[in-house]
Structure formats: C-alpha cells, structure tokens
mmCIF file with all atom_site columns, C-alpha atoms in Angstrom:
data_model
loop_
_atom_site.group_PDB
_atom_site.id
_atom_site.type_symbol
_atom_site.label_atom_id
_atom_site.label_alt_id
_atom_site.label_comp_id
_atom_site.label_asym_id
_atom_site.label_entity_id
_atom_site.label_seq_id
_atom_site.pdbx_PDB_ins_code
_atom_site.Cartn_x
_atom_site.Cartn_y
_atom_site.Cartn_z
_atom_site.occupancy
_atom_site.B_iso_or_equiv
_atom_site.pdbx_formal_charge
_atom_site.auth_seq_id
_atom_site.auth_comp_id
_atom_site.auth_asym_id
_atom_site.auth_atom_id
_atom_site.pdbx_PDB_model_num
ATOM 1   C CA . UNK H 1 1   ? 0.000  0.000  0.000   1.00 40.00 ? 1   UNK H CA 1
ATOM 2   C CA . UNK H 1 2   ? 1.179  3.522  -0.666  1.00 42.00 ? 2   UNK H CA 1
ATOM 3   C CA . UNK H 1 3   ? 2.540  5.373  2.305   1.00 43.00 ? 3   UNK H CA 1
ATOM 4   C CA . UNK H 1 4   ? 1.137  8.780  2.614   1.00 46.00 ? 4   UNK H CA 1
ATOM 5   C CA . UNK H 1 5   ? 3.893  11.870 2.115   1.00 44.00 ? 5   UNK H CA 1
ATOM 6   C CA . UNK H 1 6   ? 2.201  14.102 4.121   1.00 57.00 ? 6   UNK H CA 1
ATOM 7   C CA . UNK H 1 7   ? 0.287  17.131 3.102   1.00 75.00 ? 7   UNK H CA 1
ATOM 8   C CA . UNK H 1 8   ? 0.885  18.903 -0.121  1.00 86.00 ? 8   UNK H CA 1
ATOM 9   C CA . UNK H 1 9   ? -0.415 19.629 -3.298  1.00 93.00 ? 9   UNK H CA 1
ATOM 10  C CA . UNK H 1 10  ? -0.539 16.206 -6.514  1.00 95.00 ? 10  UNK H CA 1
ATOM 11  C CA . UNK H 1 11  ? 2.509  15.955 -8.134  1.00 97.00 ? 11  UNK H CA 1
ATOM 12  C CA . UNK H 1 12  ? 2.680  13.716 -11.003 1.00 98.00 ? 12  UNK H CA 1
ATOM 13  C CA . UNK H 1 13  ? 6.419  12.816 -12.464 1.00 98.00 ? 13  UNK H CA 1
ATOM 14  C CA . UNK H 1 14  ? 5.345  11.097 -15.607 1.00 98.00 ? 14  UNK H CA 1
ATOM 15  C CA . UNK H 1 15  ? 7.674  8.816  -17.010 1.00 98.00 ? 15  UNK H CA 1
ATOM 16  C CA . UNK H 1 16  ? 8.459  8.019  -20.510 1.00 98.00 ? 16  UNK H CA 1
ATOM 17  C CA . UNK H 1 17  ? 11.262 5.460  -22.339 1.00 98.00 ? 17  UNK H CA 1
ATOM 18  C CA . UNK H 1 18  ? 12.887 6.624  -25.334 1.00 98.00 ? 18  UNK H CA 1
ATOM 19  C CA . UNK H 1 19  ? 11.363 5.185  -28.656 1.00 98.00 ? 19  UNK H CA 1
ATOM 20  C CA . UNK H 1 20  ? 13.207 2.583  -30.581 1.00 97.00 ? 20  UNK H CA 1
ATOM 21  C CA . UNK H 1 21  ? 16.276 2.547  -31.561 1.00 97.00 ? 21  UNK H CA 1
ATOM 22  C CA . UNK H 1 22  ? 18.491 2.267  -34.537 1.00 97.00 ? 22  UNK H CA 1
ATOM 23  C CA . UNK H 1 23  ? 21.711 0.167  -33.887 1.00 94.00 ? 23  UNK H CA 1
ATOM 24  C CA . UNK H 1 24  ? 23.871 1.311  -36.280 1.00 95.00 ? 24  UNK H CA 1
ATOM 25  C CA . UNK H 1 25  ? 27.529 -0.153 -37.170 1.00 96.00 ? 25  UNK H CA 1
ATOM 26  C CA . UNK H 1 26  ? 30.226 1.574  -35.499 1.00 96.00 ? 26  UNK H CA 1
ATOM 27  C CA . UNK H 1 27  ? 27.852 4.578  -33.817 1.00 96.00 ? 27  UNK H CA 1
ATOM 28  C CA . UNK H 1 28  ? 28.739 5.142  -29.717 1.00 96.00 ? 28  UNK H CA 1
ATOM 29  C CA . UNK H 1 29  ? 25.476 3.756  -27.890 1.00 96.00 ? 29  UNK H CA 1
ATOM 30  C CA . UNK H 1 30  ? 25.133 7.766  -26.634 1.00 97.00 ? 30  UNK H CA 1
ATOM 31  C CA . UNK H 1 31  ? 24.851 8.278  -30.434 1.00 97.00 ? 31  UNK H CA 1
ATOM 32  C CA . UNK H 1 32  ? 22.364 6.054  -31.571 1.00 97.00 ? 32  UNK H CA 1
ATOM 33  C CA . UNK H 1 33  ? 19.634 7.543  -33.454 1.00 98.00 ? 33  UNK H CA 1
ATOM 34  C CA . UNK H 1 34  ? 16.165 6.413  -33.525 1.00 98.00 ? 34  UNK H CA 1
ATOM 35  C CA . UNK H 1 35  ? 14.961 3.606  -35.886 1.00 97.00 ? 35  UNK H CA 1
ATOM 36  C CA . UNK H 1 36  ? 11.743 4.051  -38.135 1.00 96.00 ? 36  UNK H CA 1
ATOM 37  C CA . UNK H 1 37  ? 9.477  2.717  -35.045 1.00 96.00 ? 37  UNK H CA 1
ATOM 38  C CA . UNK H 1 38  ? 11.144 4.814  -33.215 1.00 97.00 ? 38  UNK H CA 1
ATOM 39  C CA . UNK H 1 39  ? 10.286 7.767  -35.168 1.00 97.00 ? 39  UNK H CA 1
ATOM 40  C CA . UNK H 1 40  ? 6.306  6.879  -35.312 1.00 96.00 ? 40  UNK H CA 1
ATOM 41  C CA . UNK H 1 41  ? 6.045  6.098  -32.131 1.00 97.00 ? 41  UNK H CA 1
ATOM 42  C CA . UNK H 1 42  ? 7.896  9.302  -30.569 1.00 97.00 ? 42  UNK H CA 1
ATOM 43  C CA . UNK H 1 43  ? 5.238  11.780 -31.887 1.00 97.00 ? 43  UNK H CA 1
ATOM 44  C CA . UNK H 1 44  ? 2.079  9.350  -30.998 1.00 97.00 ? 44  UNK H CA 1
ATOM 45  C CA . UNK H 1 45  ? 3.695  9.507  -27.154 1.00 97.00 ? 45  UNK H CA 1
ATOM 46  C CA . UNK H 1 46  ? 3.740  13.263 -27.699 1.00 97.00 ? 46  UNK H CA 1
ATOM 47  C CA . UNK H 1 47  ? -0.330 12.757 -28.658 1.00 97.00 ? 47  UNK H CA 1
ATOM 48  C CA . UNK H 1 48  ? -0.843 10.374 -25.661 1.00 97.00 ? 48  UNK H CA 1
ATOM 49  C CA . UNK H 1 49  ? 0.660  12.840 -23.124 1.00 97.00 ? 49  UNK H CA 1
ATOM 50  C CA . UNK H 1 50  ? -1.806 15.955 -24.550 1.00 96.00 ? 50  UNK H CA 1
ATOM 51  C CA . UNK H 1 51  ? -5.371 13.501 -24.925 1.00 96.00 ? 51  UNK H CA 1
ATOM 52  C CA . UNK H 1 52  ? -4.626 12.425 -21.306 1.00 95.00 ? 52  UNK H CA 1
ATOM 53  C CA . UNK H 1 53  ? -3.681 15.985 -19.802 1.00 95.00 ? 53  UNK H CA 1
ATOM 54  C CA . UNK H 1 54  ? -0.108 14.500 -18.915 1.00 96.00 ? 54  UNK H CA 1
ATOM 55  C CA . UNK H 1 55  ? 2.057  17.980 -20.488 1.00 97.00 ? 55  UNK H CA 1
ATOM 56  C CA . UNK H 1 56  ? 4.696  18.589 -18.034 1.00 98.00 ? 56  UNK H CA 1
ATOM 57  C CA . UNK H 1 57  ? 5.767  21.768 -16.332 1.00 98.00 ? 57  UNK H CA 1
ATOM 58  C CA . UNK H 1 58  ? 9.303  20.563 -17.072 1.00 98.00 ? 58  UNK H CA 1
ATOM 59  C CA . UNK H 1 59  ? 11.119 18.047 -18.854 1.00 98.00 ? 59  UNK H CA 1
ATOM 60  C CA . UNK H 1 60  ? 14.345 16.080 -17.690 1.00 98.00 ? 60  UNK H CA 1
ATOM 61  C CA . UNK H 1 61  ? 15.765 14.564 -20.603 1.00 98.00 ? 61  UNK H CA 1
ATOM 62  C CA . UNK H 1 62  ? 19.175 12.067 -21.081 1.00 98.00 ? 62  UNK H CA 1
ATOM 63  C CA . UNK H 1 63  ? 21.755 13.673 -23.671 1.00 98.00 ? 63  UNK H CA 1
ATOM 64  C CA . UNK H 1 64  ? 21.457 10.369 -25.495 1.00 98.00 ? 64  UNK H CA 1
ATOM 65  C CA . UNK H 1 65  ? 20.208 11.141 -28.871 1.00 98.00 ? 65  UNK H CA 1
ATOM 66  C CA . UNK H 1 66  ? 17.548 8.242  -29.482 1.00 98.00 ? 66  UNK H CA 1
ATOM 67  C CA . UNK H 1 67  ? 15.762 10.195 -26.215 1.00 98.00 ? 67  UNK H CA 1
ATOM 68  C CA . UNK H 1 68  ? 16.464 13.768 -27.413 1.00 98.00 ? 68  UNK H CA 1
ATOM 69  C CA . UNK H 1 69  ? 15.162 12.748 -30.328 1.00 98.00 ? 69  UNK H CA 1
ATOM 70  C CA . UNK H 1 70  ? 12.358 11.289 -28.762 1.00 98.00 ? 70  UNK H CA 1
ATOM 71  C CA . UNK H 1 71  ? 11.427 14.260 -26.444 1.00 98.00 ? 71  UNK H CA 1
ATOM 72  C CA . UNK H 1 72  ? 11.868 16.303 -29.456 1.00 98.00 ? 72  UNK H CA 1
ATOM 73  C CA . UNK H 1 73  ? 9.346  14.405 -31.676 1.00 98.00 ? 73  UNK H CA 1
ATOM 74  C CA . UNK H 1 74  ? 6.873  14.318 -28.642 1.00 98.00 ? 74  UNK H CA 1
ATOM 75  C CA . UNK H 1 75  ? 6.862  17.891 -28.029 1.00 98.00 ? 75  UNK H CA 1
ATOM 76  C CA . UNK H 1 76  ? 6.190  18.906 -31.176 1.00 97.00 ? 76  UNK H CA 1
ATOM 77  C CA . UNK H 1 77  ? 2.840  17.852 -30.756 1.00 97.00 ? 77  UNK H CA 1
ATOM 78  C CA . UNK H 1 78  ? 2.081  20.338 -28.298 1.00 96.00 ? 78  UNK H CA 1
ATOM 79  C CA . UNK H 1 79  ? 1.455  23.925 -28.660 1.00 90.00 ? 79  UNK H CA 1
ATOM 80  C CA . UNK H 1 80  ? 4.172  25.097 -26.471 1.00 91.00 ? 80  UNK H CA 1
ATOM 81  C CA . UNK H 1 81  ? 6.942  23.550 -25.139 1.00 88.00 ? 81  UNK H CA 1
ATOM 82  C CA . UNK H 1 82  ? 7.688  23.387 -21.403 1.00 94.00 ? 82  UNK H CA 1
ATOM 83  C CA . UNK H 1 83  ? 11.468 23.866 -20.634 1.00 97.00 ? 83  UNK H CA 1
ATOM 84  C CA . UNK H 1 84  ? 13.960 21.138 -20.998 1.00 98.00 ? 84  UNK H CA 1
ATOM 85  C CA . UNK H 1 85  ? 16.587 20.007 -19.316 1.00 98.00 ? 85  UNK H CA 1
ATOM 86  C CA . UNK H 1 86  ? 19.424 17.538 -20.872 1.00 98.00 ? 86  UNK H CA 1
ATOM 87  C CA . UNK H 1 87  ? 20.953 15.698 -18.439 1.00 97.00 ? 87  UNK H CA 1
ATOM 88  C CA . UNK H 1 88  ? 24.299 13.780 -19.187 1.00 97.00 ? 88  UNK H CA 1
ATOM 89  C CA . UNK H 1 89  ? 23.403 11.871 -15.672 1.00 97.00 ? 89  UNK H CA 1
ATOM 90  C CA . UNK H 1 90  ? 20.374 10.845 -16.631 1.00 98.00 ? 90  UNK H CA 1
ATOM 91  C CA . UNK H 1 91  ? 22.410 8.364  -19.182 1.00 97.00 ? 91  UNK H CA 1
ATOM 92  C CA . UNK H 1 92  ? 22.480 5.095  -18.105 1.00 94.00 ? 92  UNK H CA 1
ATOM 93  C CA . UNK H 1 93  ? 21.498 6.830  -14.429 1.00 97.00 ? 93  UNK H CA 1
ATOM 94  C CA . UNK H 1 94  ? 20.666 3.925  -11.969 1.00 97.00 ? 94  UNK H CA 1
ATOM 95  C CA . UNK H 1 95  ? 17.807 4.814  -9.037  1.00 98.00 ? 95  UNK H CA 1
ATOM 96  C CA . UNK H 1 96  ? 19.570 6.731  -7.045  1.00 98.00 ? 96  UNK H CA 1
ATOM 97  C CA . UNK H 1 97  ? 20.906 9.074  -9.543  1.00 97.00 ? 97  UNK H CA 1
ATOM 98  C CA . UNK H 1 98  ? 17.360 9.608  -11.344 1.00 98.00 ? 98  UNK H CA 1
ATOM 99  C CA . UNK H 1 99  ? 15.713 9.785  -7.609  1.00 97.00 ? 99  UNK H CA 1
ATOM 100 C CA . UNK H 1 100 ? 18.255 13.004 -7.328  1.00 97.00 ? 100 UNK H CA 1
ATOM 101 C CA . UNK H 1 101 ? 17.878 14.281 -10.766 1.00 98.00 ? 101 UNK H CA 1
ATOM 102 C CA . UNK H 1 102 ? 13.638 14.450 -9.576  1.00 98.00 ? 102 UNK H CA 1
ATOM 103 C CA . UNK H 1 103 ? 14.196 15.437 -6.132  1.00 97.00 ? 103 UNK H CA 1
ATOM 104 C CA . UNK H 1 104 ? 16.282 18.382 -7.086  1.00 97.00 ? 104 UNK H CA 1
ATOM 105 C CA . UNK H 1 105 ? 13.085 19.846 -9.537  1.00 98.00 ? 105 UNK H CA 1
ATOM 106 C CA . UNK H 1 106 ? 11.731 23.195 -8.460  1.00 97.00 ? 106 UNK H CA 1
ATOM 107 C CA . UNK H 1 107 ? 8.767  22.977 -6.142  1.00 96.00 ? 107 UNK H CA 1
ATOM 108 C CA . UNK H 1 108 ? 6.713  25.175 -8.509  1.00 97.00 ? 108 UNK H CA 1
ATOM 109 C CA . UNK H 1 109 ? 6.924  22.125 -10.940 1.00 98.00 ? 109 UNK H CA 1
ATOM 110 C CA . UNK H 1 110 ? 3.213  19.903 -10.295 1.00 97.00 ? 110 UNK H CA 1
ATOM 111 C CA . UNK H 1 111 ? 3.962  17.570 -13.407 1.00 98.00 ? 111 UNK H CA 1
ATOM 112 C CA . UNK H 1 112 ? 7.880  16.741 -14.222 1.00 98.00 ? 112 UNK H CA 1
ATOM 113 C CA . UNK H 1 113 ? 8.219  14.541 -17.318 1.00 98.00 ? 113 UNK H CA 1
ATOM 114 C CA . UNK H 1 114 ? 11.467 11.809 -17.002 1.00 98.00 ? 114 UNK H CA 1
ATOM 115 C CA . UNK H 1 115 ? 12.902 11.364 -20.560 1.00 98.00 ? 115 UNK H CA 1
ATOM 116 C CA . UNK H 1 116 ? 15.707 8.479  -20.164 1.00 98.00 ? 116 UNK H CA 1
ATOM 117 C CA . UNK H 1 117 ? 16.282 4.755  -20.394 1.00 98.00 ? 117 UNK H CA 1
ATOM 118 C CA . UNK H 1 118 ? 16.065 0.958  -19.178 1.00 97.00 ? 118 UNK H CA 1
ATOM 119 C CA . UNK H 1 119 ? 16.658 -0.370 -16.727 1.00 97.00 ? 119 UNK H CA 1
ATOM 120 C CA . UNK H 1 120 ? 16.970 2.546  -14.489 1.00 98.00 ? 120 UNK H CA 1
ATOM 121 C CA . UNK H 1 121 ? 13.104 3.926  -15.337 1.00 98.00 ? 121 UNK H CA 1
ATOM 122 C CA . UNK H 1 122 ? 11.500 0.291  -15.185 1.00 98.00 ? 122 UNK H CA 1
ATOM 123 C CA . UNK H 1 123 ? 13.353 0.380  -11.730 1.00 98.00 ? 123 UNK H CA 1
ATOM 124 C CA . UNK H 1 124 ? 12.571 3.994  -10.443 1.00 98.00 ? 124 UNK H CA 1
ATOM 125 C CA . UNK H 1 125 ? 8.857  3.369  -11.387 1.00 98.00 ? 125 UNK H CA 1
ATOM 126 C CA . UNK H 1 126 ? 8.753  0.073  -9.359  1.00 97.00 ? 126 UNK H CA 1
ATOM 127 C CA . UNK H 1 127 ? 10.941 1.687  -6.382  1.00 97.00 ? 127 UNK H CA 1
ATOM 128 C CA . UNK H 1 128 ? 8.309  4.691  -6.299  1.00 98.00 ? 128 UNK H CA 1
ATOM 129 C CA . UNK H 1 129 ? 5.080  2.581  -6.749  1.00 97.00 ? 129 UNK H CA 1
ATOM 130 C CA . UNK H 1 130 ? 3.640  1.846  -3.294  1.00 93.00 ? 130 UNK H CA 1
ATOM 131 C CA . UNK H 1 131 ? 0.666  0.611  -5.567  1.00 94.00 ? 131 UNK H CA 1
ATOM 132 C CA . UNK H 1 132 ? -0.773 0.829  -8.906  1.00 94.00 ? 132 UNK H CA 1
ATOM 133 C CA . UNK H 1 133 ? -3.957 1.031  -10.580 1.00 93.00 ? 133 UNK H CA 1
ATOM 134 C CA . UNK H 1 134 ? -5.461 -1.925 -11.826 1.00 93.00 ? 134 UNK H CA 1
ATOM 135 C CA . UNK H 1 135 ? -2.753 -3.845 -13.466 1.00 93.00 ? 135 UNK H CA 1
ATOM 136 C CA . UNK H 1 136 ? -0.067 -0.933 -14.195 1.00 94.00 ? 136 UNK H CA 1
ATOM 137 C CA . UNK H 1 137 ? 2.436  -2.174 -11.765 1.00 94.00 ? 137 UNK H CA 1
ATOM 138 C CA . UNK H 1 138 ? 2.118  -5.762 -12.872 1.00 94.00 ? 138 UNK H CA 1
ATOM 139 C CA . UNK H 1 139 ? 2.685  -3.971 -16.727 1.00 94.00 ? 139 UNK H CA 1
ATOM 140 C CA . UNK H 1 140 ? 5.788  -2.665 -15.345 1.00 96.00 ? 140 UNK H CA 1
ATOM 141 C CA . UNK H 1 141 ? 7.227  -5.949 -14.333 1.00 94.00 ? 141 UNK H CA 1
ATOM 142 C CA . UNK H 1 142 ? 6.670  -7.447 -16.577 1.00 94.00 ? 142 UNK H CA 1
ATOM 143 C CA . UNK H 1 143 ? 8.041  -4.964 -19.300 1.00 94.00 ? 143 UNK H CA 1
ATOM 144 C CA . UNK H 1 144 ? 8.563  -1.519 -20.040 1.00 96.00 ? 144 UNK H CA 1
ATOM 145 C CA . UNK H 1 145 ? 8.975  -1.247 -23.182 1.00 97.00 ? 145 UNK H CA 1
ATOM 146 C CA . UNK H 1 146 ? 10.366 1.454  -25.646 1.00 97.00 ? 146 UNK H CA 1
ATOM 147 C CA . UNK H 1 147 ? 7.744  4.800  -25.872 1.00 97.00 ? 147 UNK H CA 1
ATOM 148 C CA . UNK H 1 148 ? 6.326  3.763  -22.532 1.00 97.00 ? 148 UNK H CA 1
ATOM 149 C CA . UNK H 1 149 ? 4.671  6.027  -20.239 1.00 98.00 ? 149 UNK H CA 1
ATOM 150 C CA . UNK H 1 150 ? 4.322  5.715  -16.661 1.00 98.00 ? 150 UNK H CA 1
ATOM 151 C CA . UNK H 1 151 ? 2.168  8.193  -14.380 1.00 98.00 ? 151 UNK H CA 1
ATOM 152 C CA . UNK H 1 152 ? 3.228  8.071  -10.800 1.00 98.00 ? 152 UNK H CA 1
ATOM 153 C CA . UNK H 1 153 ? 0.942  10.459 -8.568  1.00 97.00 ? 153 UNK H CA 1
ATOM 154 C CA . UNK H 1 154 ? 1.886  11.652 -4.757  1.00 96.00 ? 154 UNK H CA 1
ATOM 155 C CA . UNK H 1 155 ? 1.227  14.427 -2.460  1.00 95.00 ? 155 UNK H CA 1
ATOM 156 C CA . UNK H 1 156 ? 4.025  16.540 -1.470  1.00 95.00 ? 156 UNK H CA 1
ATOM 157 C CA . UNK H 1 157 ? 4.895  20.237 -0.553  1.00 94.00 ? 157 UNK H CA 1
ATOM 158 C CA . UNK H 1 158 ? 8.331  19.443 -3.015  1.00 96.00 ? 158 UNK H CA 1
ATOM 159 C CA . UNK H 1 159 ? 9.505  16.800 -5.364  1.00 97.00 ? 159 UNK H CA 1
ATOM 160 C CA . UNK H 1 160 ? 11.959 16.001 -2.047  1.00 96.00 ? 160 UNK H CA 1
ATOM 161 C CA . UNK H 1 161 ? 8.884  14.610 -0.473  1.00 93.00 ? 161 UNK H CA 1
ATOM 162 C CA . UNK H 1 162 ? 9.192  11.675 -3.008  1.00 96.00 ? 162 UNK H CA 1
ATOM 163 C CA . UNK H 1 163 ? 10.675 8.653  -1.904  1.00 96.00 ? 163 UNK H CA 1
ATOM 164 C CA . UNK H 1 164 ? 10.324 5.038  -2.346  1.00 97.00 ? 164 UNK H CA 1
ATOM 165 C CA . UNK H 1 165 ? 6.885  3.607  -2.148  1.00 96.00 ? 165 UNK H CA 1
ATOM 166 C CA . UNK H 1 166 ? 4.951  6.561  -1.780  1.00 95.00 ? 166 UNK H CA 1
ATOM 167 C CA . UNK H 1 167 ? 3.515  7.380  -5.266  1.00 97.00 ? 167 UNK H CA 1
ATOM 168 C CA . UNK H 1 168 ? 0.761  5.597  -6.709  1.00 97.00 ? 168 UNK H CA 1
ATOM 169 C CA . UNK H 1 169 ? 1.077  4.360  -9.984  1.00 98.00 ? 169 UNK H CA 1
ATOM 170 C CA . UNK H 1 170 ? -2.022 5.932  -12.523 1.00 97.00 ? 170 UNK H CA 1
ATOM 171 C CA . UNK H 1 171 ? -1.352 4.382  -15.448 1.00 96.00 ? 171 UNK H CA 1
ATOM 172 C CA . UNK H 1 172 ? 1.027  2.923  -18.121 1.00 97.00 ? 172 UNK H CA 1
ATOM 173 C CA . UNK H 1 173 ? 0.236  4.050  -21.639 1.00 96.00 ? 173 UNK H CA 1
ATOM 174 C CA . UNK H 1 174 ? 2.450  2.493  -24.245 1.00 95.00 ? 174 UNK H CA 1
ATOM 175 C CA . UNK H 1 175 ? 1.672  4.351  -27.748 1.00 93.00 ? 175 UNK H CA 1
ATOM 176 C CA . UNK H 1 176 ? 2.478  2.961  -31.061 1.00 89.00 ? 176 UNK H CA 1
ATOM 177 C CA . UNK H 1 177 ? 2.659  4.986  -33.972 1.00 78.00 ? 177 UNK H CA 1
ATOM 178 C CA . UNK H 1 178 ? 0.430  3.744  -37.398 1.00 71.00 ? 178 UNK H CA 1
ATOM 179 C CA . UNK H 1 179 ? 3.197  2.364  -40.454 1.00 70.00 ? 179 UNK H CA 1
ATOM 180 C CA . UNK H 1 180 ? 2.208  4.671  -43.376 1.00 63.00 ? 180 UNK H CA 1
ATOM 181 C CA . UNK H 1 181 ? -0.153 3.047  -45.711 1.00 52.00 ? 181 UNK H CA 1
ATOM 182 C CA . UNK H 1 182 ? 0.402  3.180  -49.527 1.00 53.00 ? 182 UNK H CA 1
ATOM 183 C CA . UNK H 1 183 ? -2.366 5.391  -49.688 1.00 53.00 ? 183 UNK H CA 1
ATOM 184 C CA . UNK H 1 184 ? -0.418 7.983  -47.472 1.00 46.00 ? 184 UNK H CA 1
#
C-alpha cells in the first residue's frame, strides 16, 4: 500500500522510455539515433501525453540522442513547449541518480516529465510505486517497453517529499505509432 507523504499539493512525475532505436555499425550507444518505429512512435507519445492531460511543467531529458530525439518528436505535438533540461546523468542513471535528478526539480513544478532509459526507469517506477492502478504495476514488471509512459501520482509540498513507495502508480500508456499506408 502507498505510504502517505504528508500534506501537499498532486505531483505527477510522468515517465516516458525513449522510442526505438536504430543500432547502427560503429555509432557510440550515446549516439544512436532512432529507428523508423522509433520515429512513429515518438510523436504518438507526444499525442498520448496531450489527450490524457499529462504535459509537463518541465522536462528532464538524457543527452542520449535516441531520447532527445524522442522528447523532441513528442513535443512537437504540443502547442508550447515546457522547458527542458538535458541531463548527461540521466544516461544510463541507476535509481539513485534519477531519484536526485527528480528530487532536485523546483517545487513550482506539479507535473515533471522523465525522458531516459532501461533499466533505471522500469526500476525507479517500481521503487516509487507503493501501488498501482489496476494492473499498471504488474505492466511494469513485466516490461517496459520502448515509448512507454508511466504516471506516478503523490502528495508533497516538493519533489523532495518523493521517496520510495509513496507514489501511486495511474497508469502505463504504451503508444504505437500507425506504419504509413500506400495510400499515405
């Protein structure tokens, strides 16, 4: 069961995968760019995130270029983009390192979307999760796959209020983009 944080206001840190990526001969893992899937399925996240009221105040982002990429795609399905931040830590960051990359968010920020990678996000979402929706925790163990979105909700004056097993997990969302038809 989720523990209670104390009084506060909802915060939601929503957290989303990069898309798929391309594995190209001889390009540094930091370089990889996004595959064809990868670029479909970026902007439908971006779509996903505005039809369920997800936008985020602010957005942490990896330096990686498949999640760049992917935050980039995303965005520009919104009117406006929040800020950004690109975080070299948040590459290849393990729990602790993305739990201090949150933690040290402005309290002003209510929703804080997570741009990164596996296996630290699949981890940070179960670490967080005191419980879950329906099924959405079960989801997460078994797989979080690329372009996935997890919505982890929790009362708290600041994002330092946030600490293992006291969010509840809302939902996992895990848009696919539509192949272009030969009619397109």
């Amino acid at each position: 069961m989720t523990e209670r944080t104390g009084a506060g206001p909802l915060r939601r840190l929503v957290v989303l995968r990069h898309a798929k990526s391309a594995w190209p001969e001889g390009v540094a893992d930091h370089e990889r760019p996004l595959g064809p899937r990868g670029r479909r399925d970026a902007p439908e996240a971006g779509r996903v995130l505005a039809a369920g009221d997800l936008l985020p105040d602010l957005a942490l982002c990896s330096t990686a270029v498949r999640a760049r990429h992917t935050w980039e795609l995303a965005s520009a399905q919104w009117g406006t983009s929040p800020p950004v931040r690109l975080d070299r830590a948040l590459y290849g960051a393990d729990v602790p390192e993305l739990l201090a990359a949150v933690r040290a968010t402005p309290p002003e920020v209510m929703t804080l979307l997570l741009v990164g990678h596996n296996p630290g996000l699949e981890e940070l979402v179960l670490t967080l999760a005191g419980d879950g929706l329906d099924d959405a925790l079960e989801e997460v163990r078994v797989k979080f796959p690329t372009s996935a979105i997890a919505v982890l909700a929790f009362h708290g004056t600041s994002w330092r209020a946030l600490a293992p097993g006291t969010a509840l997990l809302t939902s996992v969302l895990v848009p696919r983009g539509r192949k272009p038809s030969i009619t397109d």
